[in-house]
mmCIF file of C-alpha atoms in Angstrom:
data_model
loop_
_atom_site.group_PDB
_atom_site.id
_atom_site.type_symbol
_atom_site.label_atom_id
_atom_site.label_comp_id
_atom_site.label_asym_id
_atom_site.label_seq_id
_atom_site.Cartn_x
_atom_site.Cartn_y
_atom_site.Cartn_z
ATOM 1 C CA UNK E 2 -0.108 0.076 0.035
ATOM 2 C CA UNK E 3 1.057 3.238 -0.284
ATOM 3 C CA UNK E 4 1.451 6.270 2.105
ATOM 4 C CA UNK E 5 -1.134 8.788 1.368
ATOM 5 C CA UNK E 6 0.786 12.227 1.380
ATOM 6 C CA UNK E 7 -0.492 14.586 4.414
ATOM 7 C CA UNK E 8 -1.203 18.643 3.804
ATOM 8 C CA UNK E 9 1.363 20.440 5.452
ATOM 9 C CA UNK E 10 0.359 22.766 8.805
ATOM 10 C CA UNK E 11 -0.762 26.439 8.368
ATOM 11 C CA UNK E 12 1.866 28.380 10.003
ATOM 12 C CA UNK E 13 -0.183 29.797 13.385
ATOM 13 C CA UNK E 14 0.379 34.234 12.680
ATOM 14 C CA UNK E 15 2.293 35.431 15.498
ATOM 15 C CA UNK E 16 0.214 37.254 18.281
ATOM 16 C CA UNK E 17 0.600 41.202 18.080
ATOM 17 C CA UNK E 18 2.070 43.482 20.283
ATOM 18 C CA UNK E 19 -0.040 45.941 21.516
ATOM 19 C CA UNK E 20 2.251 49.026 21.815
ATOM 20 C CA UNK E 21 2.629 50.024 24.988
ATOM 21 C CA UNK E 22 0.396 52.094 26.778
ATOM 22 C CA UNK E 23 3.401 54.795 28.741
ATOM 23 C CA UNK E 24 5.030 54.563 24.861
ATOM 24 C CA UNK E 25 1.799 55.896 22.934
ATOM 25 C CA UNK E 26 1.475 58.754 26.255
ATOM 26 C CA UNK E 27 4.761 59.921 25.771
ATOM 27 C CA UNK E 28 4.435 60.502 21.987
ATOM 28 C CA UNK E 29 1.177 62.331 22.554
ATOM 29 C CA UNK E 30 2.926 63.907 25.189
ATOM 30 C CA UNK E 31 5.651 65.459 22.657
ATOM 31 C CA UNK E 32 2.920 66.524 20.329
ATOM 32 C CA UNK E 33 0.836 68.774 22.022
ATOM 33 C CA UNK E 34 3.984 70.729 23.825
ATOM 34 C CA UNK E 35 5.039 71.773 19.754
ATOM 35 C CA UNK E 36 1.726 72.758 19.006
ATOM 36 C CA UNK E 37 2.387 74.532 22.640
ATOM 37 C CA UNK E 38 4.915 76.018 21.435
ATOM 38 C CA UNK E 39 3.996 76.635 17.893
ATOM 39 C CA UNK E 40 0.727 78.699 19.431
ATOM 40 C CA UNK E 41 3.405 80.854 22.051
ATOM 41 C CA UNK E 42 5.677 82.193 18.927
ATOM 42 C CA UNK E 43 1.804 82.651 16.813
ATOM 43 C CA UNK E 44 0.705 85.185 20.122
ATOM 44 C CA UNK E 45 3.914 86.310 20.528
ATOM 45 C CA UNK E 46 4.372 88.112 17.410
ATOM 46 C CA UNK E 47 0.579 89.001 17.509
ATOM 47 C CA UNK E 48 1.647 90.567 20.750
ATOM 48 C CA UNK E 49 4.176 92.282 19.264
ATOM 49 C CA UNK E 50 2.325 94.354 16.325
ATOM 50 C CA UNK E 51 -0.114 94.880 18.353
ATOM 51 C CA UNK E 52 1.825 96.741 20.869
ATOM 52 C CA UNK E 53 4.702 98.452 18.272
ATOM 53 C CA UNK E 54 2.404 97.696 15.078
ATOM 54 C CA UNK E 55 5.664 97.717 13.388
ATOM 55 C CA UNK E 56 7.432 94.125 11.568
ATOM 56 C CA UNK E 57 9.864 92.385 14.261
ATOM 57 C CA UNK E 58 13.330 93.487 13.412
ATOM 58 C CA UNK E 59 15.254 90.182 11.251
ATOM 59 C CA UNK E 60 18.939 90.095 11.102
ATOM 60 C CA UNK E 61 21.050 92.399 9.359
ATOM 61 C CA UNK E 62 21.755 90.821 5.179
ATOM 62 C CA UNK E 63 25.274 91.612 4.603
ATOM 63 C CA UNK E 64 25.383 94.468 1.769
ATOM 64 C CA UNK E 65 29.388 94.903 1.312
ATOM 65 C CA UNK E 66 29.100 95.686 -2.638
ATOM 66 C CA UNK E 67 30.982 93.016 -5.156
ATOM 67 C CA UNK E 68 33.885 94.185 -6.896
ATOM 68 C CA UNK E 69 34.788 93.446 -10.528
ATOM 69 C CA UNK E 70 37.824 90.577 -10.836
ATOM 70 C CA UNK E 71 40.330 90.377 -13.024
ATOM 71 C CA UNK E 72 39.840 88.763 -16.485
ATOM 72 C CA UNK E 73 42.575 89.725 -19.012
ATOM 73 C CA UNK E 74 45.298 92.261 -19.715
ATOM 74 C CA UNK E 75 45.940 93.633 -23.128
ATOM 75 C CA UNK E 76 49.499 94.491 -24.689
ATOM 76 C CA UNK E 77 51.073 96.416 -26.916
ATOM 77 C CA UNK E 78 51.571 99.727 -25.579
ATOM 78 C CA UNK E 79 54.000 101.230 -24.339
ATOM 79 C CA UNK E 80 53.611 103.332 -20.660
ATOM 80 C CA UNK E 81 49.492 103.672 -21.525
ATOM 81 C CA UNK E 82 48.360 106.712 -19.871
ATOM 82 C CA UNK E 83 44.329 107.050 -21.410
ATOM 83 C CA UNK E 84 41.771 104.662 -22.453
ATOM 84 C CA UNK E 85 38.010 104.734 -24.047
ATOM 85 C CA UNK E 86 36.145 101.979 -25.500
ATOM 86 C CA UNK E 87 33.207 101.526 -27.206
ATOM 87 C CA UNK E 88 30.068 100.698 -25.279
ATOM 88 C CA UNK E 89 29.605 97.142 -27.703
ATOM 89 C CA UNK E 90 33.613 96.603 -25.686
ATOM 90 C CA UNK E 91 34.421 96.117 -30.002
ATOM 91 C CA UNK E 92 37.099 98.402 -30.133
ATOM 92 C CA UNK E 93 39.394 99.839 -27.269
ATOM 93 C CA UNK E 94 41.363 102.876 -28.115
ATOM 94 C CA UNK E 95 45.040 103.093 -25.649
ATOM 95 C CA UNK E 96 46.998 106.562 -25.546
ATOM 96 C CA UNK E 97 51.167 105.840 -25.187
ATOM 97 C CA UNK E 98 53.145 108.136 -23.774
ATOM 98 C CA UNK E 99 56.439 106.619 -24.870
ATOM 99 C CA UNK E 100 57.893 104.090 -27.820
ATOM 100 C CA UNK E 101 56.035 105.656 -30.480
ATOM 101 C CA UNK E 102 54.523 107.952 -28.121
ATOM 102 C CA UNK E 103 50.785 107.459 -30.851
ATOM 103 C CA UNK E 104 47.515 106.033 -29.499
ATOM 104 C CA UNK E 105 46.615 102.308 -30.299
ATOM 105 C CA UNK E 106 43.023 100.534 -31.260
ATOM 106 C CA UNK E 107 42.305 96.736 -30.733
ATOM 107 C CA UNK E 108 39.447 94.470 -30.826
ATOM 108 C CA UNK E 109 37.644 92.905 -27.987
ATOM 109 C CA UNK E 110 39.782 90.499 -27.225
ATOM 110 C CA UNK E 111 43.132 92.324 -27.159
ATOM 111 C CA UNK E 112 44.490 91.701 -30.941
ATOM 112 C CA UNK E 113 45.748 95.386 -32.018
ATOM 113 C CA UNK E 114 43.751 97.191 -35.230
ATOM 114 C CA UNK E 115 46.082 99.823 -35.744
ATOM 115 C CA UNK E 116 47.690 103.306 -34.794
ATOM 116 C CA UNK E 117 46.021 106.219 -34.518
ATOM 117 C CA UNK E 118 48.528 108.563 -36.380
ATOM 118 C CA UNK E 119 48.627 112.163 -35.660
ATOM 119 C CA UNK E 120 49.235 114.743 -38.510
ATOM 120 C CA UNK E 121 52.904 115.548 -39.837
ATOM 121 C CA UNK E 122 54.823 117.144 -36.718
ATOM 122 C CA UNK E 123 55.455 120.529 -36.579
ATOM 123 C CA UNK E 124 58.783 121.014 -34.886
ATOM 124 C CA UNK E 125 56.842 119.811 -31.760
ATOM 125 C CA UNK E 126 56.643 116.383 -30.026
ATOM 126 C CA UNK E 127 53.649 114.289 -29.871
ATOM 127 C CA UNK E 128 52.766 113.231 -26.626
ATOM 128 C CA UNK E 129 48.836 111.640 -26.536
ATOM 129 C CA UNK E 130 47.612 111.549 -23.144
ATOM 130 C CA UNK E 131 43.550 111.078 -22.987
ATOM 131 C CA UNK E 132 41.070 110.104 -25.417
ATOM 132 C CA UNK E 133 37.191 110.137 -25.403
ATOM 133 C CA UNK E 134 34.713 108.377 -28.227
ATOM 134 C CA UNK E 135 32.296 111.001 -29.526
ATOM 135 C CA UNK E 136 28.695 109.596 -28.468
ATOM 136 C CA UNK E 137 26.831 110.496 -31.712
ATOM 137 C CA UNK E 138 29.461 110.001 -34.682
ATOM 138 C CA UNK E 139 31.407 107.242 -33.012
ATOM 139 C CA UNK E 140 34.690 109.753 -33.612
ATOM 140 C CA UNK E 141 37.651 109.823 -31.607
ATOM 141 C CA UNK E 142 39.126 112.599 -29.810
ATOM 142 C CA UNK E 143 42.654 112.668 -28.443
ATOM 143 C CA UNK E 144 44.502 115.386 -26.388
ATOM 144 C CA UNK E 145 47.922 116.028 -27.775
ATOM 145 C CA UNK E 146 49.141 118.274 -24.956
ATOM 146 C CA UNK E 147 52.525 119.771 -25.973
ATOM 147 C CA UNK E 148 51.404 120.772 -29.566
ATOM 148 C CA UNK E 149 48.122 122.111 -27.676
ATOM 149 C CA UNK E 150 45.925 120.150 -29.868
ATOM 150 C CA UNK E 151 43.236 117.699 -29.925
ATOM 151 C CA UNK E 152 43.445 115.348 -32.937
ATOM 152 C CA UNK E 153 39.808 113.564 -34.338
ATOM 153 C CA UNK E 154 39.966 109.916 -35.693
ATOM 154 C CA UNK E 155 37.413 107.140 -37.204
ATOM 155 C CA UNK E 156 36.365 104.189 -35.547
ATOM 156 C CA UNK E 157 39.277 102.524 -37.092
ATOM 157 C CA UNK E 158 41.604 104.808 -36.193
ATOM 158 C CA UNK E 159 41.672 106.916 -39.747
ATOM 159 C CA UNK E 160 43.029 110.971 -38.980
ATOM 160 C CA UNK E 161 39.518 113.187 -39.773
ATOM 161 C CA UNK E 162 40.798 116.584 -38.286
ATOM 162 C CA UNK E 163 42.639 118.246 -36.066
ATOM 163 C CA UNK E 164 39.902 120.262 -33.624
ATOM 164 C CA UNK E 165 39.828 124.112 -33.362
ATOM 165 C CA UNK E 166 39.291 125.201 -30.239
ATOM 166 C CA UNK E 167 37.145 128.457 -29.298
ATOM 167 C CA UNK E 168 38.556 131.821 -30.068
ATOM 168 C CA UNK E 169 38.454 132.417 -26.564
ATOM 169 C CA UNK E 170 40.617 129.423 -25.893
ATOM 170 C CA UNK E 171 43.714 130.174 -28.238
ATOM 171 C CA UNK E 172 47.141 129.066 -26.449
ATOM 172 C CA UNK E 173 45.038 126.124 -24.711
ATOM 173 C CA UNK E 174 46.529 122.934 -23.052
ATOM 174 C CA UNK E 175 44.015 120.155 -23.856
ATOM 175 C CA UNK E 176 44.300 117.014 -21.534
ATOM 176 C CA UNK E 177 41.698 115.162 -19.782
ATOM 177 C CA UNK E 178 38.615 114.424 -22.230
ATOM 178 C CA UNK E 179 35.068 113.717 -21.934
ATOM 179 C CA UNK E 180 31.454 113.854 -23.450
ATOM 180 C CA UNK E 181 27.689 113.811 -21.944
ATOM 181 C CA UNK E 182 25.321 111.620 -23.868
ATOM 182 C CA UNK E 183 24.341 114.157 -26.103
ATOM 183 C CA UNK E 184 27.812 115.458 -27.129
ATOM 184 C CA UNK E 185 28.531 118.173 -25.475
ATOM 185 C CA UNK E 186 32.739 117.825 -25.182
ATOM 186 C CA UNK E 187 34.743 118.784 -21.681
ATOM 187 C CA UNK E 188 37.879 119.425 -21.682
ATOM 188 C CA UNK E 189 40.515 120.082 -18.909
ATOM 189 C CA UNK E 190 42.374 123.156 -19.718
ATOM 190 C CA UNK E 191 46.042 123.993 -17.821
ATOM 191 C CA UNK E 192 46.352 127.533 -19.381
ATOM 192 C CA UNK E 193 47.160 129.826 -17.465
ATOM 193 C CA UNK E 194 47.752 130.477 -13.303
ATOM 194 C CA UNK E 195 43.882 129.111 -12.908
ATOM 195 C CA UNK E 196 43.375 125.385 -14.384
ATOM 196 C CA UNK E 197 39.656 124.653 -15.467
ATOM 197 C CA UNK E 198 36.804 122.767 -17.440
ATOM 198 C CA UNK E 199 35.862 124.288 -20.552
ATOM 199 C CA UNK E 200 32.605 123.190 -21.880
ATOM 200 C CA UNK E 201 32.144 123.475 -26.036
ATOM 201 C CA UNK E 202 28.614 122.580 -27.648
ATOM 202 C CA UNK E 203 28.021 120.888 -30.685
ATOM 203 C CA UNK E 204 28.961 123.723 -32.608
ATOM 204 C CA UNK E 205 32.173 124.332 -31.514
ATOM 205 C CA UNK E 206 31.387 127.538 -29.314
ATOM 206 C CA UNK E 207 32.666 127.750 -25.738
ATOM 207 C CA UNK E 208 29.300 126.975 -23.300
ATOM 208 C CA UNK E 209 31.136 127.777 -20.205
ATOM 209 C CA UNK E 210 33.755 127.297 -18.148
ATOM 210 C CA UNK E 211 34.039 125.224 -14.698
ATOM 211 C CA UNK E 212 36.488 125.593 -11.317
ATOM 212 C CA UNK E 213 38.551 128.305 -12.366
ATOM 213 C CA UNK E 214 37.778 129.793 -8.667
ATOM 214 C CA UNK E 215 38.177 126.516 -7.231
ATOM 215 C CA UNK E 216 42.024 126.544 -6.931
ATOM 216 C CA UNK E 217 42.045 123.161 -9.131
ATOM 217 C CA UNK E 218 45.789 121.887 -9.695
ATOM 218 C CA UNK E 219 47.015 119.454 -12.858
ATOM 219 C CA UNK E 220 42.988 118.416 -13.202
ATOM 220 C CA UNK E 221 43.075 115.285 -15.032
ATOM 221 C CA UNK E 222 40.554 112.859 -16.160
ATOM 222 C CA UNK E 223 36.731 114.010 -17.090
ATOM 223 C CA UNK E 224 33.492 111.833 -16.990
ATOM 224 C CA UNK E 225 29.963 112.674 -16.957
ATOM 225 C CA UNK E 226 26.691 110.690 -15.445
ATOM 226 C CA UNK E 227 23.392 110.096 -17.030
ATOM 227 C CA UNK E 228 22.477 112.810 -14.605
ATOM 228 C CA UNK E 229 24.767 115.288 -16.468
ATOM 229 C CA UNK E 230 27.203 115.324 -13.294
ATOM 230 C CA UNK E 231 30.506 115.905 -14.210
ATOM 231 C CA UNK E 232 32.939 114.236 -12.252
ATOM 232 C CA UNK E 233 36.767 116.033 -12.072
ATOM 233 C CA UNK E 234 40.012 114.441 -11.312
ATOM 234 C CA UNK E 235 41.788 117.314 -9.408
ATOM 235 C CA UNK E 236 44.873 115.252 -9.357
ATOM 236 C CA UNK E 237 47.282 116.970 -7.739
ATOM 237 C CA UNK E 238 44.886 118.279 -4.775
ATOM 238 C CA UNK E 239 44.273 114.316 -4.113
ATOM 239 C CA UNK E 240 40.539 114.863 -4.734
ATOM 240 C CA UNK E 241 37.315 114.081 -7.098
ATOM 241 C CA UNK E 242 35.023 117.207 -7.437
ATOM 242 C CA UNK E 243 31.278 116.943 -8.952
ATOM 243 C CA UNK E 244 29.416 119.688 -10.449
ATOM 244 C CA UNK E 245 25.523 119.375 -11.303
ATOM 245 C CA UNK E 246 24.567 120.109 -14.388
ATOM 246 C CA UNK E 247 24.278 123.864 -13.300
ATOM 247 C CA UNK E 248 27.911 123.869 -13.007
ATOM 248 C CA UNK E 249 28.181 124.043 -9.214
ATOM 249 C CA UNK E 250 30.176 122.573 -7.437
ATOM 250 C CA UNK E 251 28.049 119.955 -5.615
ATOM 251 C CA UNK E 252 30.246 117.035 -3.372
ATOM 252 C CA UNK E 253 33.394 115.992 -3.993
ATOM 253 C CA UNK E 254 36.036 112.908 -2.485
ATOM 254 C CA UNK E 255 38.955 114.238 -0.398
ATOM 255 C CA UNK E 256 42.843 113.682 0.519
ATOM 256 C CA UNK E 257 43.739 111.422 3.083
ATOM 257 C CA UNK E 258 44.299 107.814 4.963
ATOM 258 C CA UNK E 259 40.712 107.429 5.729
ATOM 259 C CA UNK E 260 38.093 104.667 3.617
ATOM 260 C CA UNK E 261 37.823 105.928 0.573
ATOM 261 C CA UNK E 262 40.049 108.686 0.230
ATOM 262 C CA UNK E 263 42.338 109.349 -2.472
ATOM 263 C CA UNK E 264 45.776 110.195 -3.301
ATOM 264 C CA UNK E 265 46.552 111.271 -6.960
ATOM 265 C CA UNK E 266 43.662 110.244 -9.058
ATOM 266 C CA UNK E 267 43.975 110.550 -12.704
ATOM 267 C CA UNK E 268 41.316 108.312 -14.588
ATOM 268 C CA UNK E 269 37.356 108.632 -14.222
ATOM 269 C CA UNK E 270 34.705 106.616 -15.665
ATOM 270 C CA UNK E 271 31.096 105.762 -15.105
ATOM 271 C CA UNK E 272 29.320 102.286 -15.356
ATOM 272 C CA UNK E 273 25.760 101.933 -16.638
ATOM 273 C CA UNK E 274 24.497 101.736 -13.096
ATOM 274 C CA UNK E 275 26.157 105.228 -11.843
ATOM 275 C CA UNK E 276 29.087 103.646 -10.197
ATOM 276 C CA UNK E 277 31.968 105.966 -10.265
ATOM 277 C CA UNK E 278 35.582 104.455 -10.628
ATOM 278 C CA UNK E 279 38.664 106.783 -10.114
ATOM 279 C CA UNK E 280 42.078 105.019 -11.528
ATOM 280 C CA UNK E 281 44.224 106.732 -8.433
ATOM 281 C CA UNK E 282 47.556 106.772 -9.126
ATOM 282 C CA UNK E 283 49.921 106.363 -5.731
ATOM 283 C CA UNK E 284 47.262 104.190 -4.611
ATOM 284 C CA UNK E 285 48.113 101.991 -6.866
ATOM 285 C CA UNK E 286 44.082 100.953 -7.327
ATOM 286 C CA UNK E 287 40.726 101.548 -8.141
ATOM 287 C CA UNK E 288 38.300 103.370 -5.836
ATOM 288 C CA UNK E 289 34.600 102.454 -6.840
ATOM 289 C CA UNK E 290 32.041 105.015 -5.342
ATOM 290 C CA UNK E 291 28.348 104.705 -5.713
ATOM 291 C CA UNK E 292 25.307 107.013 -7.222
ATOM 292 C CA UNK E 293 25.748 110.828 -6.325
ATOM 293 C CA UNK E 294 22.489 111.372 -4.111
ATOM 294 C CA UNK E 295 20.346 114.553 -3.961
ATOM 295 C CA UNK E 296 21.763 116.825 -1.232
ATOM 296 C CA UNK E 297 24.590 114.548 -0.503
ATOM 297 C CA UNK E 298 28.256 116.178 0.088
ATOM 298 C CA UNK E 299 30.008 113.090 -0.330
ATOM 299 C CA UNK E 300 30.370 110.032 -2.242
ATOM 300 C CA UNK E 301 29.592 106.895 -0.923
ATOM 301 C CA UNK E 302 32.245 104.366 -0.399
ATOM 302 C CA UNK E 303 31.534 101.203 -1.926
ATOM 303 C CA UNK E 304 35.084 99.258 -2.282
ATOM 304 C CA UNK E 305 38.569 99.078 -4.132
ATOM 305 C CA UNK E 306 40.580 96.461 -6.313
ATOM 306 C CA UNK E 307 43.692 95.981 -7.495
ATOM 307 C CA UNK E 308 47.022 96.285 -5.384
ATOM 308 C CA UNK E 309 50.733 96.986 -6.349
ATOM 309 C CA UNK E 310 52.778 95.006 -8.073
ATOM 310 C CA UNK E 311 53.583 92.693 -11.462
ATOM 311 C CA UNK E 312 51.595 90.062 -11.310
ATOM 312 C CA UNK E 313 48.023 90.168 -13.348
ATOM 313 C CA UNK E 314 45.230 92.035 -10.915
ATOM 314 C CA UNK E 315 48.538 94.308 -9.430
ATOM 315 C CA UNK E 316 49.125 97.720 -10.944
ATOM 316 C CA UNK E 317 52.008 100.031 -11.080
ATOM 317 C CA UNK E 318 51.278 103.609 -11.103
ATOM 318 C CA UNK E 319 48.008 103.224 -13.268
ATOM 319 C CA UNK E 320 46.120 106.410 -14.610
ATOM 320 C CA UNK E 321 43.157 106.272 -17.310
ATOM 321 C CA UNK E 322 40.185 104.099 -16.818
ATOM 322 C CA UNK E 323 36.802 103.517 -19.025
ATOM 323 C CA UNK E 324 33.830 100.884 -18.589
ATOM 324 C CA UNK E 325 31.729 99.318 -21.605
ATOM 325 C CA UNK E 326 28.083 98.465 -21.637
ATOM 326 C CA UNK E 327 28.485 95.190 -20.538
ATOM 327 C CA UNK E 328 30.349 96.097 -17.066
ATOM 328 C CA UNK E 329 33.499 95.516 -17.622
ATOM 329 C CA UNK E 330 36.252 97.909 -16.152
ATOM 330 C CA UNK E 331 39.502 98.778 -18.604
ATOM 331 C CA UNK E 332 42.341 100.004 -16.476
ATOM 332 C CA UNK E 333 45.440 101.945 -18.033
ATOM 333 C CA UNK E 334 48.262 100.026 -16.036
ATOM 334 C CA UNK E 335 50.926 102.572 -17.082
ATOM 335 C CA UNK E 336 54.281 101.454 -15.559
ATOM 336 C CA UNK E 337 53.452 97.606 -16.285
ATOM 337 C CA UNK E 338 53.094 98.184 -20.031
ATOM 338 C CA UNK E 339 49.479 96.935 -20.289
ATOM 339 C CA UNK E 340 45.725 97.452 -20.346
ATOM 340 C CA UNK E 341 43.908 95.256 -17.575
ATOM 341 C CA UNK E 342 40.472 94.628 -18.075
ATOM 342 C CA UNK E 343 37.951 93.489 -15.151
ATOM 343 C CA UNK E 344 34.720 91.988 -15.419
ATOM 344 C CA UNK E 345 31.743 91.331 -12.713
#
């Protein structure tokens, strides 16, 4: 006989273990404490508002402005002094006060495209110093102090003409140069005992003069902001002066060792946000200031960038400065024979 297989026994499920009562009570207590804490916080906020009618003070977030960082350098100009750049950044014009003593034009990558040659010499040495771009025509204006001239070139560096100053400025010594958005020309004139800034309209007529009574001492770089305020690097006085559109001295930054004070300011540039960049030759850095506020007698100091040296990001007696439409800052690093480019 064959034995019949017996069915496998069905496993008996393990009995459920009930959660101890003390553990359940502990969890409920923790939940009640959390709810009570949230209620206390809410009631506290409500009480604060009902008593003081103002929001609770929050921790302050640091607002230190970010300074641009070093990007690259352009070489090819000896002892560069002045620098101007097209708003698109595709043309950079640099004056050199040594070597060929000419002005050079570079593309956005730092490749030299040509030189801006002055007319034939008249027996006086040409020394181009500062450069500016007419916003309406894109013509390039270069000051040549020894000859008392301003030479005008097209955007590719081809000589067009010598600028004729108004009759009242015969014998002038042009140095710093800038345009405002409307194409009005501003020039620092070192002739005579009282250096000044002369303002020339689009017809070539003298519109007015500024600074003759402010004891300017070898004023260099100029810049005009979107509101029409004129910034003057009063170099040998160690000051940056700001004139409002009416010609009134509205604000200034002085010389000294305090935070934000200057040493020997030369170049001035203003970016699209109204930030003011002052190239300080003896400070071996670029000082950055905020937008001129109505009624303010001093610009807000935001910080500096650069240091002294020969490595990337360091300067040796920088002079001129410029800003393009993309927030890049160009600095004529004079003794290092290069133009440095900084970017946000």
